[in-house]
Every structure is written in structure tokens, then in C-alpha cells.
mmCIF file with all atom_site columns, C-alpha atoms in Angstrom:
data_model
loop_
_atom_site.group_PDB
_atom_site.id
_atom_site.type_symbol
_atom_site.label_atom_id
_atom_site.label_alt_id
_atom_site.label_comp_id
_atom_site.label_asym_id
_atom_site.label_entity_id
_atom_site.label_seq_id
_atom_site.pdbx_PDB_ins_code
_atom_site.Cartn_x
_atom_site.Cartn_y
_atom_site.Cartn_z
_atom_site.occupancy
_atom_site.B_iso_or_equiv
_atom_site.pdbx_formal_charge
_atom_site.auth_seq_id
_atom_site.auth_comp_id
_atom_site.auth_asym_id
_atom_site.auth_atom_id
_atom_site.pdbx_PDB_model_num
ATOM 1   C CA . GLY A 1 1   ? 31.267 22.208 -49.505 1.00 0.00 ? 7   GLY A CA 1
ATOM 2   C CA . ALA A 1 2   ? 29.027 24.726 -51.825 1.00 0.00 ? 8   ALA A CA 1
ATOM 3   C CA . LEU A 1 3   ? 30.721 27.974 -51.582 1.00 0.00 ? 9   LEU A CA 1
ATOM 4   C CA . LEU A 1 4   ? 28.172 29.907 -48.946 1.00 0.00 ? 10  LEU A CA 1
ATOM 5   C CA . THR A 1 5   ? 26.690 32.964 -50.452 1.00 0.00 ? 11  THR A CA 1
ATOM 6   C CA . GLU A 1 6   ? 27.343 37.233 -49.974 1.00 0.00 ? 12  GLU A CA 1
ATOM 7   C CA . LYS A 1 7   ? 23.550 36.859 -48.800 1.00 0.00 ? 13  LYS A CA 1
ATOM 8   C CA . GLU A 1 8   ? 23.970 33.875 -46.502 1.00 0.00 ? 14  GLU A CA 1
ATOM 9   C CA . ILE A 1 9   ? 26.657 35.142 -44.815 1.00 0.00 ? 15  ILE A CA 1
ATOM 10  C CA . GLN A 1 10  ? 25.288 38.239 -44.360 1.00 0.00 ? 16  GLN A CA 1
ATOM 11  C CA . LEU A 1 11  ? 21.907 37.319 -42.300 1.00 0.00 ? 17  LEU A CA 1
ATOM 12  C CA . ALA A 1 12  ? 24.136 35.192 -40.223 1.00 0.00 ? 18  ALA A CA 1
ATOM 13  C CA . ILE A 1 13  ? 27.038 37.506 -38.831 1.00 0.00 ? 19  ILE A CA 1
ATOM 14  C CA . ALA A 1 14  ? 23.864 40.073 -38.565 1.00 0.00 ? 20  ALA A CA 1
ATOM 15  C CA . LYS A 1 15  ? 21.467 37.775 -36.893 1.00 0.00 ? 21  LYS A CA 1
ATOM 16  C CA . SER A 1 16  ? 24.386 36.802 -33.838 1.00 0.00 ? 22  SER A CA 1
ATOM 17  C CA . VAL A 1 17  ? 25.022 40.538 -33.399 1.00 0.00 ? 23  VAL A CA 1
ATOM 18  C CA . TRP A 1 18  ? 21.944 42.206 -34.008 1.00 0.00 ? 24  TRP A CA 1
ATOM 19  C CA . HIS A 1 19  ? 21.785 43.394 -30.185 1.00 0.00 ? 25  HIS A CA 1
ATOM 20  C CA . ASP A 1 20  ? 24.990 45.519 -30.307 1.00 0.00 ? 26  ASP A CA 1
ATOM 21  C CA . PHE A 1 21  ? 24.027 47.007 -33.504 1.00 0.00 ? 27  PHE A CA 1
ATOM 22  C CA . ILE A 1 22  ? 22.262 48.356 -36.615 1.00 0.00 ? 28  ILE A CA 1
ATOM 23  C CA . CYS A 1 23  ? 23.133 45.431 -39.432 1.00 0.00 ? 29  CYS A CA 1
ATOM 24  C CA . ILE A 1 24  ? 22.341 46.762 -42.811 1.00 0.00 ? 30  ILE A CA 1
ATOM 25  C CA . PRO A 1 25  ? 23.256 44.921 -46.249 1.00 0.00 ? 31  PRO A CA 1
ATOM 26  C CA . ASN A 1 26  ? 25.073 46.380 -48.903 1.00 0.00 ? 32  ASN A CA 1
ATOM 27  C CA . LEU A 1 27  ? 25.114 50.031 -48.334 1.00 0.00 ? 33  LEU A CA 1
ATOM 28  C CA . SER A 1 28  ? 26.502 53.300 -49.724 1.00 0.00 ? 34  SER A CA 1
ATOM 29  C CA . LEU A 1 29  ? 28.859 55.029 -48.117 1.00 0.00 ? 35  LEU A CA 1
ATOM 30  C CA . GLY A 1 30  ? 30.463 58.180 -48.928 1.00 0.00 ? 36  GLY A CA 1
ATOM 31  C CA . SER A 1 31  ? 34.132 58.364 -49.390 1.00 0.00 ? 37  SER A CA 1
ATOM 32  C CA . LEU A 1 32  ? 36.819 60.833 -47.777 1.00 0.00 ? 38  LEU A CA 1
ATOM 33  C CA . ASN A 1 33  ? 39.240 60.296 -50.949 1.00 0.00 ? 39  ASN A CA 1
ATOM 34  C CA . GLY A 1 34  ? 36.800 61.613 -53.791 1.00 0.00 ? 40  GLY A CA 1
ATOM 35  C CA . LYS A 1 35  ? 35.249 64.520 -54.731 1.00 0.00 ? 41  LYS A CA 1
ATOM 36  C CA . ASN A 1 36  ? 31.857 65.323 -53.362 1.00 0.00 ? 42  ASN A CA 1
ATOM 37  C CA . ASP A 1 37  ? 29.397 63.611 -55.695 1.00 0.00 ? 43  ASP A CA 1
ATOM 38  C CA . ASN A 1 38  ? 27.867 60.878 -56.979 1.00 0.00 ? 44  ASN A CA 1
ATOM 39  C CA . THR A 1 39  ? 31.598 59.383 -57.959 1.00 0.00 ? 45  THR A CA 1
ATOM 40  C CA . SER A 1 40  ? 32.516 58.899 -54.506 1.00 0.00 ? 46  SER A CA 1
ATOM 41  C CA . PHE A 1 41  ? 30.296 56.402 -52.836 1.00 0.00 ? 47  PHE A CA 1
ATOM 42  C CA . TYR A 1 42  ? 31.362 52.500 -52.733 1.00 0.00 ? 48  TYR A CA 1
ATOM 43  C CA . ASP A 1 43  ? 29.311 50.105 -51.360 1.00 0.00 ? 49  ASP A CA 1
ATOM 44  C CA . ALA A 1 44  ? 29.723 48.075 -48.164 1.00 0.00 ? 50  ALA A CA 1
ATOM 45  C CA . ASP A 1 45  ? 28.750 44.316 -47.723 1.00 0.00 ? 51  ASP A CA 1
ATOM 46  C CA . LEU A 1 46  ? 27.175 44.840 -44.464 1.00 0.00 ? 52  LEU A CA 1
ATOM 47  C CA . VAL A 1 47  ? 27.731 47.531 -42.671 1.00 0.00 ? 53  VAL A CA 1
ATOM 48  C CA . LEU A 1 48  ? 27.152 47.236 -38.313 1.00 0.00 ? 54  LEU A CA 1
ATOM 49  C CA . ILE A 1 49  ? 25.929 50.578 -37.021 1.00 0.00 ? 55  ILE A CA 1
ATOM 50  C CA . SER A 1 50  ? 26.727 52.094 -32.757 1.00 0.00 ? 56  SER A CA 1
ATOM 51  C CA . ASP A 1 51  ? 27.816 55.447 -32.842 1.00 0.00 ? 57  ASP A CA 1
ATOM 52  C CA . TYR A 1 52  ? 30.277 54.304 -35.759 1.00 0.00 ? 58  TYR A CA 1
ATOM 53  C CA . ILE A 1 53  ? 30.257 52.352 -38.448 1.00 0.00 ? 59  ILE A CA 1
ATOM 54  C CA . THR A 1 54  ? 32.099 48.798 -38.694 1.00 0.00 ? 60  THR A CA 1
ATOM 55  C CA . GLU A 1 55  ? 32.089 47.536 -41.665 1.00 0.00 ? 61  GLU A CA 1
ATOM 56  C CA . VAL A 1 56  ? 32.129 44.216 -43.128 1.00 0.00 ? 62  VAL A CA 1
ATOM 57  C CA . GLU A 1 57  ? 33.617 42.629 -46.406 1.00 0.00 ? 63  GLU A CA 1
ATOM 58  C CA . ILE A 1 58  ? 32.546 39.015 -47.590 1.00 0.00 ? 64  ILE A CA 1
ATOM 59  C CA . SER A 1 59  ? 34.082 37.222 -49.074 1.00 0.00 ? 65  SER A CA 1
ATOM 60  C CA . VAL A 1 60  ? 32.768 34.043 -50.939 1.00 0.00 ? 66  VAL A CA 1
ATOM 61  C CA . SER A 1 61  ? 36.190 33.042 -52.251 1.00 0.00 ? 67  SER A CA 1
ATOM 62  C CA . ILE A 1 62  ? 39.464 33.550 -52.859 1.00 0.00 ? 68  ILE A CA 1
ATOM 63  C CA . GLN A 1 63  ? 39.413 35.637 -55.268 1.00 0.00 ? 69  GLN A CA 1
ATOM 64  C CA . ASP A 1 64  ? 36.764 37.672 -54.227 1.00 0.00 ? 70  ASP A CA 1
ATOM 65  C CA . PHE A 1 65  ? 39.103 38.131 -51.024 1.00 0.00 ? 71  PHE A CA 1
ATOM 66  C CA . ARG A 1 66  ? 41.937 38.924 -53.734 1.00 0.00 ? 72  ARG A CA 1
ATOM 67  C CA . LYS A 1 67  ? 40.313 41.871 -54.860 1.00 0.00 ? 73  LYS A CA 1
ATOM 68  C CA . SER A 1 68  ? 38.614 43.278 -52.622 1.00 0.00 ? 74  SER A CA 1
ATOM 69  C CA . PHE A 1 69  ? 41.933 45.053 -51.290 1.00 0.00 ? 75  PHE A CA 1
ATOM 70  C CA . VAL A 1 70  ? 42.234 46.227 -55.183 1.00 0.00 ? 76  VAL A CA 1
ATOM 71  C CA . ARG A 1 71  ? 39.576 48.953 -55.587 1.00 0.00 ? 77  ARG A CA 1
ATOM 72  C CA . LYS A 1 72  ? 38.956 52.760 -56.059 1.00 0.00 ? 78  LYS A CA 1
ATOM 73  C CA . PHE A 1 73  ? 37.621 53.482 -52.355 1.00 0.00 ? 79  PHE A CA 1
ATOM 74  C CA . PHE A 1 74  ? 39.201 51.519 -49.958 1.00 0.00 ? 80  PHE A CA 1
ATOM 75  C CA . HIS A 1 75  ? 36.207 51.928 -47.038 1.00 0.00 ? 81  HIS A CA 1
ATOM 76  C CA . SER A 1 76  ? 37.484 55.403 -46.960 1.00 0.00 ? 82  SER A CA 1
ATOM 77  C CA . CYS A 1 77  ? 33.813 57.082 -45.603 1.00 0.00 ? 83  CYS A CA 1
ATOM 78  C CA . ARG A 1 78  ? 34.651 59.680 -42.767 1.00 0.00 ? 84  ARG A CA 1
ATOM 79  C CA . HIS A 1 79  ? 32.036 57.596 -40.037 1.00 0.00 ? 85  HIS A CA 1
ATOM 80  C CA . THR A 1 80  ? 34.154 53.768 -40.198 1.00 0.00 ? 86  THR A CA 1
ATOM 81  C CA . LYS A 1 81  ? 36.346 53.286 -37.389 1.00 0.00 ? 87  LYS A CA 1
ATOM 82  C CA . PHE A 1 82  ? 36.383 49.209 -37.935 1.00 0.00 ? 88  PHE A CA 1
ATOM 83  C CA . LEU A 1 83  ? 36.804 46.462 -40.161 1.00 0.00 ? 89  LEU A CA 1
ATOM 84  C CA . TYR A 1 84  ? 36.019 43.268 -40.746 1.00 0.00 ? 90  TYR A CA 1
ATOM 85  C CA . TYR A 1 85  ? 36.056 40.688 -42.839 1.00 0.00 ? 91  TYR A CA 1
ATOM 86  C CA . ALA A 1 86  ? 34.581 37.956 -43.348 1.00 0.00 ? 92  ALA A CA 1
ATOM 87  C CA . VAL A 1 87  ? 35.182 34.475 -44.838 1.00 0.00 ? 93  VAL A CA 1
ATOM 88  C CA . SER A 1 88  ? 34.124 30.539 -44.831 1.00 0.00 ? 94  SER A CA 1
ATOM 89  C CA . ALA A 1 89  ? 35.658 27.830 -42.809 1.00 0.00 ? 95  ALA A CA 1
ATOM 90  C CA . ASN A 1 90  ? 36.388 26.268 -46.077 1.00 0.00 ? 96  ASN A CA 1
ATOM 91  C CA . VAL A 1 91  ? 38.367 29.823 -47.501 1.00 0.00 ? 97  VAL A CA 1
ATOM 92  C CA . TYR A 1 92  ? 39.985 30.523 -44.460 1.00 0.00 ? 98  TYR A CA 1
ATOM 93  C CA . ASN A 1 93  ? 41.342 26.630 -43.758 1.00 0.00 ? 99  ASN A CA 1
ATOM 94  C CA . SER A 1 94  ? 42.698 26.524 -47.372 1.00 0.00 ? 100 SER A CA 1
ATOM 95  C CA . TYR A 1 95  ? 44.273 29.973 -47.562 1.00 0.00 ? 101 TYR A CA 1
ATOM 96  C CA . LYS A 1 96  ? 44.771 30.967 -44.241 1.00 0.00 ? 102 LYS A CA 1
ATOM 97  C CA . ARG A 1 97  ? 48.049 32.238 -44.187 1.00 0.00 ? 103 ARG A CA 1
ATOM 98  C CA . GLU A 1 98  ? 47.508 34.721 -47.236 1.00 0.00 ? 104 GLU A CA 1
ATOM 99  C CA . ILE A 1 99  ? 43.987 35.877 -45.314 1.00 0.00 ? 105 ILE A CA 1
ATOM 100 C CA . THR A 1 100 ? 45.627 36.294 -41.942 1.00 0.00 ? 106 THR A CA 1
ATOM 101 C CA . ASP A 1 101 ? 48.621 38.128 -43.441 1.00 0.00 ? 107 ASP A CA 1
ATOM 102 C CA . ALA A 1 102 ? 46.566 41.102 -45.972 1.00 0.00 ? 108 ALA A CA 1
ATOM 103 C CA . VAL A 1 103 ? 43.879 41.532 -43.514 1.00 0.00 ? 109 VAL A CA 1
ATOM 104 C CA . THR A 1 104 ? 46.043 42.752 -40.737 1.00 0.00 ? 110 THR A CA 1
ATOM 105 C CA . SER A 1 105 ? 48.604 44.374 -42.623 1.00 0.00 ? 111 SER A CA 1
ATOM 106 C CA . VAL A 1 106 ? 45.026 46.724 -43.008 1.00 0.00 ? 112 VAL A CA 1
ATOM 107 C CA . ASN A 1 107 ? 44.303 46.605 -39.714 1.00 0.00 ? 113 ASN A CA 1
ATOM 108 C CA . ALA A 1 108 ? 41.229 44.933 -40.274 1.00 0.00 ? 114 ALA A CA 1
ATOM 109 C CA . GLY A 1 109 ? 39.645 42.194 -38.537 1.00 0.00 ? 115 GLY A CA 1
ATOM 110 C CA . LEU A 1 110 ? 38.620 38.552 -39.543 1.00 0.00 ? 116 LEU A CA 1
ATOM 111 C CA . MET A 1 111 ? 35.445 36.437 -38.668 1.00 0.00 ? 117 MET A CA 1
ATOM 112 C CA . ILE A 1 112 ? 35.294 33.623 -39.944 1.00 0.00 ? 118 ILE A CA 1
ATOM 113 C CA . MET A 1 113 ? 31.831 31.783 -40.810 1.00 0.00 ? 119 MET A CA 1
ATOM 114 C CA . TYR A 1 114 ? 31.390 28.082 -38.987 1.00 0.00 ? 120 TYR A CA 1
ATOM 115 C CA . ASN A 1 115 ? 28.432 25.978 -39.191 1.00 0.00 ? 121 ASN A CA 1
ATOM 116 C CA . ARG A 1 116 ? 27.424 24.710 -36.269 1.00 0.00 ? 122 ARG A CA 1
ATOM 117 C CA . SER A 1 117 ? 24.728 21.869 -36.343 1.00 0.00 ? 123 SER A CA 1
ATOM 118 C CA . GLY A 1 118 ? 23.013 22.940 -38.896 1.00 0.00 ? 124 GLY A CA 1
ATOM 119 C CA . LYS A 1 119 ? 23.197 26.781 -38.423 1.00 0.00 ? 125 LYS A CA 1
ATOM 120 C CA . LEU A 1 120 ? 26.425 29.864 -40.177 1.00 0.00 ? 126 LEU A CA 1
ATOM 121 C CA . LYS A 1 121 ? 28.431 31.130 -37.236 1.00 0.00 ? 127 LYS A CA 1
ATOM 122 C CA . PRO A 1 122 ? 30.383 34.122 -37.484 1.00 0.00 ? 128 PRO A CA 1
ATOM 123 C CA . ILE A 1 123 ? 33.330 33.539 -34.927 1.00 0.00 ? 129 ILE A CA 1
ATOM 124 C CA . VAL A 1 124 ? 36.066 36.197 -35.046 1.00 0.00 ? 130 VAL A CA 1
ATOM 125 C CA . GLU A 1 125 ? 39.784 35.770 -35.308 1.00 0.00 ? 131 GLU A CA 1
ATOM 126 C CA . ILE A 1 126 ? 41.260 38.763 -35.241 1.00 0.00 ? 132 ILE A CA 1
ATOM 127 C CA . ALA A 1 127 ? 39.516 40.791 -32.813 1.00 0.00 ? 133 ALA A CA 1
ATOM 128 C CA . ALA A 1 128 ? 39.575 43.821 -35.142 1.00 0.00 ? 134 ALA A CA 1
ATOM 129 C CA . PRO A 1 129 ? 41.169 47.226 -33.940 1.00 0.00 ? 135 PRO A CA 1
ATOM 130 C CA . ILE A 1 130 ? 40.661 50.881 -34.925 1.00 0.00 ? 136 ILE A CA 1
ATOM 131 C CA . PHE A 1 131 ? 41.136 51.132 -38.724 1.00 0.00 ? 137 PHE A CA 1
ATOM 132 C CA . ASN A 1 132 ? 40.303 54.573 -38.315 1.00 0.00 ? 138 ASN A CA 1
ATOM 133 C CA . GLY A 1 133 ? 41.704 56.206 -35.184 1.00 0.00 ? 139 GLY A CA 1
ATOM 134 C CA . ASN A 1 134 ? 39.662 59.816 -37.253 1.00 0.00 ? 140 ASN A CA 1
ATOM 135 C CA . ALA A 1 135 ? 36.294 58.344 -37.296 1.00 0.00 ? 141 ALA A CA 1
ATOM 136 C CA . GLU A 1 136 ? 33.266 60.563 -36.841 1.00 0.00 ? 142 GLU A CA 1
ATOM 137 C CA . LYS A 1 137 ? 30.540 59.395 -34.712 1.00 0.00 ? 143 LYS A CA 1
ATOM 138 C CA . LEU A 1 138 ? 27.612 59.208 -36.565 1.00 0.00 ? 144 LEU A CA 1
ATOM 139 C CA . PRO A 1 139 ? 25.034 62.203 -37.049 1.00 0.00 ? 145 PRO A CA 1
ATOM 140 C CA . ILE A 1 140 ? 21.857 61.474 -35.931 1.00 0.00 ? 146 ILE A CA 1
ATOM 141 C CA . ASP A 1 141 ? 19.917 62.177 -39.031 1.00 0.00 ? 147 ASP A CA 1
ATOM 142 C CA . LEU A 1 142 ? 22.196 59.574 -41.074 1.00 0.00 ? 148 LEU A CA 1
ATOM 143 C CA . LYS A 1 143 ? 21.949 57.078 -38.589 1.00 0.00 ? 149 LYS A CA 1
ATOM 144 C CA . HIS A 1 144 ? 17.933 57.215 -38.834 1.00 0.00 ? 150 HIS A CA 1
ATOM 145 C CA . ARG A 1 145 ? 18.811 57.573 -42.535 1.00 0.00 ? 151 ARG A CA 1
ATOM 146 C CA . TYR A 1 146 ? 20.650 54.241 -42.739 1.00 0.00 ? 152 TYR A CA 1
ATOM 147 C CA . MET A 1 147 ? 18.087 52.876 -40.567 1.00 0.00 ? 153 MET A CA 1
ATOM 148 C CA . ARG A 1 148 ? 15.489 53.151 -43.058 1.00 0.00 ? 154 ARG A CA 1
ATOM 149 C CA . THR A 1 149 ? 17.079 52.098 -46.106 1.00 0.00 ? 155 THR A CA 1
ATOM 150 C CA . GLY A 1 150 ? 18.424 49.001 -43.920 1.00 0.00 ? 156 GLY A CA 1
ATOM 151 C CA . CYS A 1 151 ? 14.418 48.213 -42.673 1.00 0.00 ? 157 CYS A CA 1
ATOM 152 C CA . MET A 1 152 ? 13.227 48.138 -46.498 1.00 0.00 ? 158 MET A CA 1
ATOM 153 C CA . LYS A 1 153 ? 16.614 46.763 -47.759 1.00 0.00 ? 159 LYS A CA 1
ATOM 154 C CA . TRP A 1 154 ? 16.053 43.538 -45.402 1.00 0.00 ? 160 TRP A CA 1
ATOM 155 C CA . PHE A 1 155 ? 12.182 43.214 -45.526 1.00 0.00 ? 161 PHE A CA 1
ATOM 156 C CA . SER A 1 156 ? 12.642 43.514 -49.324 1.00 0.00 ? 162 SER A CA 1
ATOM 157 C CA . GLY A 1 157 ? 15.107 41.078 -49.671 1.00 0.00 ? 163 GLY A CA 1
ATOM 158 C CA . ASP A 1 158 ? 16.982 43.360 -52.067 1.00 0.00 ? 164 ASP A CA 1
ATOM 159 C CA . TYR A 1 159 ? 20.375 42.401 -50.993 1.00 0.00 ? 165 TYR A CA 1
ATOM 160 C CA . GLY A 1 160 ? 23.738 39.917 -51.080 1.00 0.00 ? 166 GLY A CA 1
#
């Protein structure tokens, strides 16, 4: 079948968890291991916000998945407590062992995207353990700023 797009996966996950999280696609987050300047930011594919951040790294192919493990700032926002990877059922079924090993090696969870009766549904294959036990609660002013950004991204379609 055709590859799912990042946008399709973002929307399907957001539709399934919006009761419990503020969902924001393609959000720039500050990194702990960078200097305090514009070079220390990275883009999170999908951010789920409660008191903390849950990042979802979306991979549309096995090459995309592999690239996500080689980056300058590896999910290092001070507010990120949980990390999930999301892949299509086709990608997962073709590379199950590699994907499972990679995800568990970085203390992350895994969502598999299944097509159920014409609707894309994320199924949690591996529940995310705590990725960062020292994560800080998200301050309300920052949460509000992220919410404003998220509203505009969803409304304008400027994501994916």
C-alpha cells in the first residue's frame, strides 16, 4: 500500500487522544544539551501536553525511522517525560525486530498505525516507560504559548 504521510499520522493520533492531551504538530522545543540560543532547538513531529510533554516521533518509512536516531538533539526538552515512536503497520511488520529493539533501547514507547474500516487508528504496541525521570512540569505560561501555536497550526493546515 501507499506510504502514510506524517500529516495523516499526526491527525490520527491527535483524534484518538485529544480528550486527554493538548496535541500540537511540528513544535520547536528547546534542548537541554545546547547553548541558550537559536541553535539548540529541534522540531518534534507531534507533542502531547498534559502536565509534562510526551513527544511522538513519526516515521513514514524504515529509512525515516533510522534517521530519527541520528540527530544533534535527541528529544532533550526539559519538559519531555515520555517518548513514543509511531510507524505504519506495513513498516512495523516488515522490520518488527529492528524497530522494537531500537525503541526499547532508548526507553521509548511504540504506536503502530492500523487502518480499521477505512480509519487510521494508533495502537500502543509498547507502552512508554518514563523517558526522562527528571522532567520538569510545563509552566502554565509556556503551555498557553504552545496552545496558541498549536491552534494556528491545526487551523492553517501548516503541519506535516
